[in-house]
Amino acid sequence: MRVILDTNVLLGALISPYGPPDIIYRAWRAGRFELVTSTEQLDELRRVSRYPKLKTILPAHRVGTMVNNMQRAIVLDVLPELPEDVEARDPNDSFLLAMVLAGDADYLVTGDRRSGLLQRGSIGRARIVIPFVFCAETL
């Protein structure tokens, strides 16, 4: 099973130990599924973790460890353009949809209820779900 974790889920794993995002991240580390990421997402993770409100609660070494671990995932170097009939309500999420299609993912897990991804429900064969649902269905 191939899974994409939205950056907010990855950050949630660092912020809240033992919550659903952390359970998912640990399951990937234990080999329960294949994680698909991209150089664009890894750059976003580094950038967002330096925001002042996150910098105070996320030590740089923990973010660095996560980024290093994610180098062992399926890392897409170049993301294709989205097909004309696929559009993200939030343009900042376009790369996630491109990752789903390019990485042949089964799930996109996101905690962002306002971006429109969850309302979409799926893209290609991938279901778009919140962390709790992913845990309940697969782990």
PDB file of C-alpha atoms in Angstrom:
ATOM      1  CA  MET A   1       0.000   0.000   0.000  1.00  0.00           C
ATOM      2  CA  ARG A   2       1.345   3.432  -0.974  1.00  0.00           C
ATOM      3  CA  VAL A   3       0.505   6.426   1.183  1.00  0.00           C
ATOM      4  CA  ILE A   4       1.080  10.169   1.017  1.00  0.00           C
ATOM      5  CA  LEU A   5       1.048  12.111   4.276  1.00  0.00           C
ATOM      6  CA  ASP A   6       0.203  15.790   4.027  1.00  0.00           C
ATOM      7  CA  THR A   7       2.864  18.005   5.595  1.00  0.00           C
ATOM      8  CA  ASN A   8       0.422  18.903   8.381  1.00  0.00           C
ATOM      9  CA  VAL A   9       0.229  15.212   9.318  1.00  0.00           C
ATOM     10  CA  LEU A  10       4.016  14.930   9.403  1.00  0.00           C
ATOM     11  CA  LEU A  11       4.261  18.004  11.618  1.00  0.00           C
ATOM     12  CA  GLY A  12       1.466  16.613  13.794  1.00  0.00           C
ATOM     13  CA  ALA A  13       3.545  13.478  14.337  1.00  0.00           C
ATOM     14  CA  LEU A  14       6.336  15.633  15.740  1.00  0.00           C
ATOM     15  CA  ILE A  15       4.095  17.885  17.813  1.00  0.00           C
ATOM     16  CA  SER A  16       1.796  15.320  19.410  1.00  0.00           C
ATOM     17  CA  PRO A  17       3.371  11.974  20.300  1.00  0.00           C
ATOM     18  CA  TYR A  18       0.992   9.012  20.295  1.00  0.00           C
ATOM     19  CA  GLY A  19      -1.755  10.832  18.374  1.00  0.00           C
ATOM     20  CA  PRO A  20      -2.980   9.419  15.039  1.00  0.00           C
ATOM     21  CA  PRO A  21      -0.317  11.254  12.947  1.00  0.00           C
ATOM     22  CA  ASP A  22       2.452   9.828  15.146  1.00  0.00           C
ATOM     23  CA  ILE A  23       0.910   6.340  15.003  1.00  0.00           C
ATOM     24  CA  ILE A  24       0.890   6.566  11.186  1.00  0.00           C
ATOM     25  CA  TYR A  25       4.479   7.820  11.021  1.00  0.00           C
ATOM     26  CA  ARG A  26       5.637   5.011  13.336  1.00  0.00           C
ATOM     27  CA  ALA A  27       3.735   2.450  11.228  1.00  0.00           C
ATOM     28  CA  TRP A  28       5.611   3.611   8.134  1.00  0.00           C
ATOM     29  CA  ARG A  29       8.922   3.418  10.006  1.00  0.00           C
ATOM     30  CA  ALA A  30       7.973  -0.158  10.979  1.00  0.00           C
ATOM     31  CA  GLY A  31       7.400  -1.061   7.315  1.00  0.00           C
ATOM     32  CA  ARG A  32       3.590  -1.327   7.415  1.00  0.00           C
ATOM     33  CA  PHE A  33       3.207   0.670   4.174  1.00  0.00           C
ATOM     34  CA  GLU A  34       5.233   2.540   1.560  1.00  0.00           C
ATOM     35  CA  LEU A  35       5.480   6.287   2.011  1.00  0.00           C
ATOM     36  CA  VAL A  36       5.533   8.481  -1.076  1.00  0.00           C
ATOM     37  CA  THR A  37       6.987  11.970  -0.789  1.00  0.00           C
ATOM     38  CA  SER A  38       8.710  14.471  -3.048  1.00  0.00           C
ATOM     39  CA  THR A  39      11.600  16.884  -2.932  1.00  0.00           C
ATOM     40  CA  GLU A  40       8.968  19.637  -2.992  1.00  0.00           C
ATOM     41  CA  GLN A  41       7.308  18.260   0.157  1.00  0.00           C
ATOM     42  CA  LEU A  42      10.632  17.806   1.939  1.00  0.00           C
ATOM     43  CA  ASP A  43      11.460  21.444   1.146  1.00  0.00           C
ATOM     44  CA  GLU A  44       8.038  22.498   2.463  1.00  0.00           C
ATOM     45  CA  LEU A  45       8.565  20.512   5.662  1.00  0.00           C
ATOM     46  CA  ARG A  46      11.894  22.245   6.274  1.00  0.00           C
ATOM     47  CA  ARG A  47      10.453  25.697   5.471  1.00  0.00           C
ATOM     48  CA  VAL A  48       7.242  25.400   7.499  1.00  0.00           C
ATOM     49  CA  SER A  49       9.062  23.999  10.526  1.00  0.00           C
ATOM     50  CA  ARG A  50      10.984  27.287  10.726  1.00  0.00           C
ATOM     51  CA  TYR A  51       7.837  29.406  11.090  1.00  0.00           C
ATOM     52  CA  PRO A  52       8.104  31.291  14.396  1.00  0.00           C
ATOM     53  CA  LYS A  53       5.058  29.600  15.976  1.00  0.00           C
ATOM     54  CA  LEU A  54       6.401  26.116  15.139  1.00  0.00           C
ATOM     55  CA  LYS A  55      10.060  26.825  15.741  1.00  0.00           C
ATOM     56  CA  THR A  56       9.418  27.255  19.456  1.00  0.00           C
ATOM     57  CA  ILE A  57       7.821  23.789  19.817  1.00  0.00           C
ATOM     58  CA  LEU A  58       9.726  21.821  17.172  1.00  0.00           C
ATOM     59  CA  PRO A  59      13.437  21.410  17.776  1.00  0.00           C
ATOM     60  CA  ALA A  60      15.345  21.585  14.489  1.00  0.00           C
ATOM     61  CA  HIS A  61      17.050  18.245  15.163  1.00  0.00           C
ATOM     62  CA  ARG A  62      13.671  16.430  15.315  1.00  0.00           C
ATOM     63  CA  VAL A  63      12.601  17.907  11.984  1.00  0.00           C
ATOM     64  CA  GLY A  64      16.007  17.060  10.529  1.00  0.00           C
ATOM     65  CA  THR A  65      15.693  13.470  11.724  1.00  0.00           C
ATOM     66  CA  MET A  66      12.273  13.173  10.095  1.00  0.00           C
ATOM     67  CA  VAL A  67      13.533  14.609   6.805  1.00  0.00           C
ATOM     68  CA  ASN A  68      16.493  12.218   6.872  1.00  0.00           C
ATOM     69  CA  ASN A  69      14.178   9.275   7.576  1.00  0.00           C
ATOM     70  CA  MET A  70      11.920  10.308   4.710  1.00  0.00           C
ATOM     71  CA  GLN A  71      14.853  10.038   2.300  1.00  0.00           C
ATOM     72  CA  ARG A  72      14.214   6.279   2.604  1.00  0.00           C
ATOM     73  CA  ALA A  73      10.676   6.681   1.284  1.00  0.00           C
ATOM     74  CA  ILE A  74       9.735   6.791  -2.390  1.00  0.00           C
ATOM     75  CA  VAL A  75      10.962  10.304  -3.216  1.00  0.00           C
ATOM     76  CA  LEU A  76       9.636  11.844  -6.411  1.00  0.00           C
ATOM     77  CA  ASP A  77      12.168  14.337  -7.763  1.00  0.00           C
ATOM     78  CA  VAL A  78       9.948  15.869 -10.430  1.00  0.00           C
ATOM     79  CA  LEU A  79       6.188  16.141 -10.207  1.00  0.00           C
ATOM     80  CA  PRO A  80       4.092  16.204 -13.359  1.00  0.00           C
ATOM     81  CA  GLU A  81       1.577  18.918 -14.128  1.00  0.00           C
ATOM     82  CA  LEU A  82      -1.931  18.031 -13.002  1.00  0.00           C
ATOM     83  CA  PRO A  83      -4.319  16.962 -15.757  1.00  0.00           C
ATOM     84  CA  GLU A  84      -6.679  19.733 -16.871  1.00  0.00           C
ATOM     85  CA  ASP A  85      -9.657  18.073 -15.190  1.00  0.00           C
ATOM     86  CA  VAL A  86      -7.900  17.956 -11.782  1.00  0.00           C
ATOM     87  CA  GLU A  87      -7.710  21.137  -9.769  1.00  0.00           C
ATOM     88  CA  ALA A  88      -6.864  21.860  -6.156  1.00  0.00           C
ATOM     89  CA  ARG A  89      -9.076  24.391  -4.408  1.00  0.00           C
ATOM     90  CA  ASP A  90      -5.955  25.539  -2.582  1.00  0.00           C
ATOM     91  CA  PRO A  91      -3.125  25.946  -5.133  1.00  0.00           C
ATOM     92  CA  ASN A  92      -0.614  25.139  -2.357  1.00  0.00           C
ATOM     93  CA  ASP A  93      -2.025  21.593  -2.332  1.00  0.00           C
ATOM     94  CA  SER A  94      -1.541  20.949  -6.053  1.00  0.00           C
ATOM     95  CA  PHE A  95       1.750  19.184  -5.406  1.00  0.00           C
ATOM     96  CA  LEU A  96      -0.022  16.694  -3.103  1.00  0.00           C
ATOM     97  CA  LEU A  97      -2.474  15.750  -5.843  1.00  0.00           C
ATOM     98  CA  ALA A  98       0.399  15.455  -8.322  1.00  0.00           C
ATOM     99  CA  MET A  99       2.206  13.178  -5.848  1.00  0.00           C
ATOM    100  CA  VAL A 100      -0.865  10.951  -5.580  1.00  0.00           C
ATOM    101  CA  LEU A 101      -1.039  10.497  -9.339  1.00  0.00           C
ATOM    102  CA  ALA A 102       2.714  10.198  -9.954  1.00  0.00           C
ATOM    103  CA  GLY A 103       3.255   7.904  -6.960  1.00  0.00           C
ATOM    104  CA  ASP A 104       0.272   5.648  -7.715  1.00  0.00           C
ATOM    105  CA  ALA A 105      -0.882   6.118  -4.118  1.00  0.00           C
ATOM    106  CA  ASP A 106      -3.720   4.338  -2.348  1.00  0.00           C
ATOM    107  CA  TYR A 107      -4.249   7.030   0.299  1.00  0.00           C
ATOM    108  CA  LEU A 108      -3.650  10.722   0.855  1.00  0.00           C
ATOM    109  CA  VAL A 109      -3.851  11.430   4.584  1.00  0.00           C
ATOM    110  CA  THR A 110      -4.501  15.039   5.566  1.00  0.00           C
ATOM    111  CA  GLY A 111      -5.588  16.875   8.669  1.00  0.00           C
ATOM    112  CA  ASP A 112      -6.535  20.034   6.773  1.00  0.00           C
ATOM    113  CA  ARG A 113     -10.317  20.245   6.805  1.00  0.00           C
ATOM    114  CA  ARG A 114     -10.425  23.644   5.066  1.00  0.00           C
ATOM    115  CA  SER A 115      -8.323  23.050   1.951  1.00  0.00           C
ATOM    116  CA  GLY A 116     -10.951  21.114   0.023  1.00  0.00           C
ATOM    117  CA  LEU A 117      -8.930  17.901  -0.179  1.00  0.00           C
ATOM    118  CA  LEU A 118     -11.174  15.960   2.187  1.00  0.00           C
ATOM    119  CA  GLN A 119     -14.282  17.207   0.398  1.00  0.00           C
ATOM    120  CA  ARG A 120     -12.845  15.821  -2.832  1.00  0.00           C
ATOM    121  CA  GLY A 121     -12.832  12.358  -1.230  1.00  0.00           C
ATOM    122  CA  SER A 122     -10.525  10.740  -3.767  1.00  0.00           C
ATOM    123  CA  ILE A 123      -8.232  11.297  -6.685  1.00  0.00           C
ATOM    124  CA  GLY A 124      -7.431   8.506  -9.089  1.00  0.00           C
ATOM    125  CA  ARG A 125      -7.633   5.353  -7.010  1.00  0.00           C
ATOM    126  CA  ALA A 126      -6.494   7.086  -3.825  1.00  0.00           C
ATOM    127  CA  ARG A 127      -8.876   7.876  -0.994  1.00  0.00           C
ATOM    128  CA  ILE A 128      -8.371  11.155   0.851  1.00  0.00           C
ATOM    129  CA  VAL A 129      -8.910  10.698   4.587  1.00  0.00           C
ATOM    130  CA  ILE A 130      -8.069  12.156   7.985  1.00  0.00           C
ATOM    131  CA  PRO A 131      -5.444  10.410  10.149  1.00  0.00           C
ATOM    132  CA  PHE A 132      -8.020   8.826  12.468  1.00  0.00           C
ATOM    133  CA  VAL A 133      -9.843   7.170   9.549  1.00  0.00           C
ATOM    134  CA  PHE A 134      -6.567   5.933   8.050  1.00  0.00           C
ATOM    135  CA  CYS A 135      -5.607   4.346  11.379  1.00  0.00           C
ATOM    136  CA  ALA A 136      -9.025   2.733  11.789  1.00  0.00           C
ATOM    137  CA  GLU A 137      -9.063   1.298   8.272  1.00  0.00           C
ATOM    138  CA  THR A 138      -5.484   0.162   7.792  1.00  0.00           C
ATOM    139  CA  LEU A 139      -3.481  -0.114  11.020  1.00  0.00           C
TER     140      LEU A 139
END
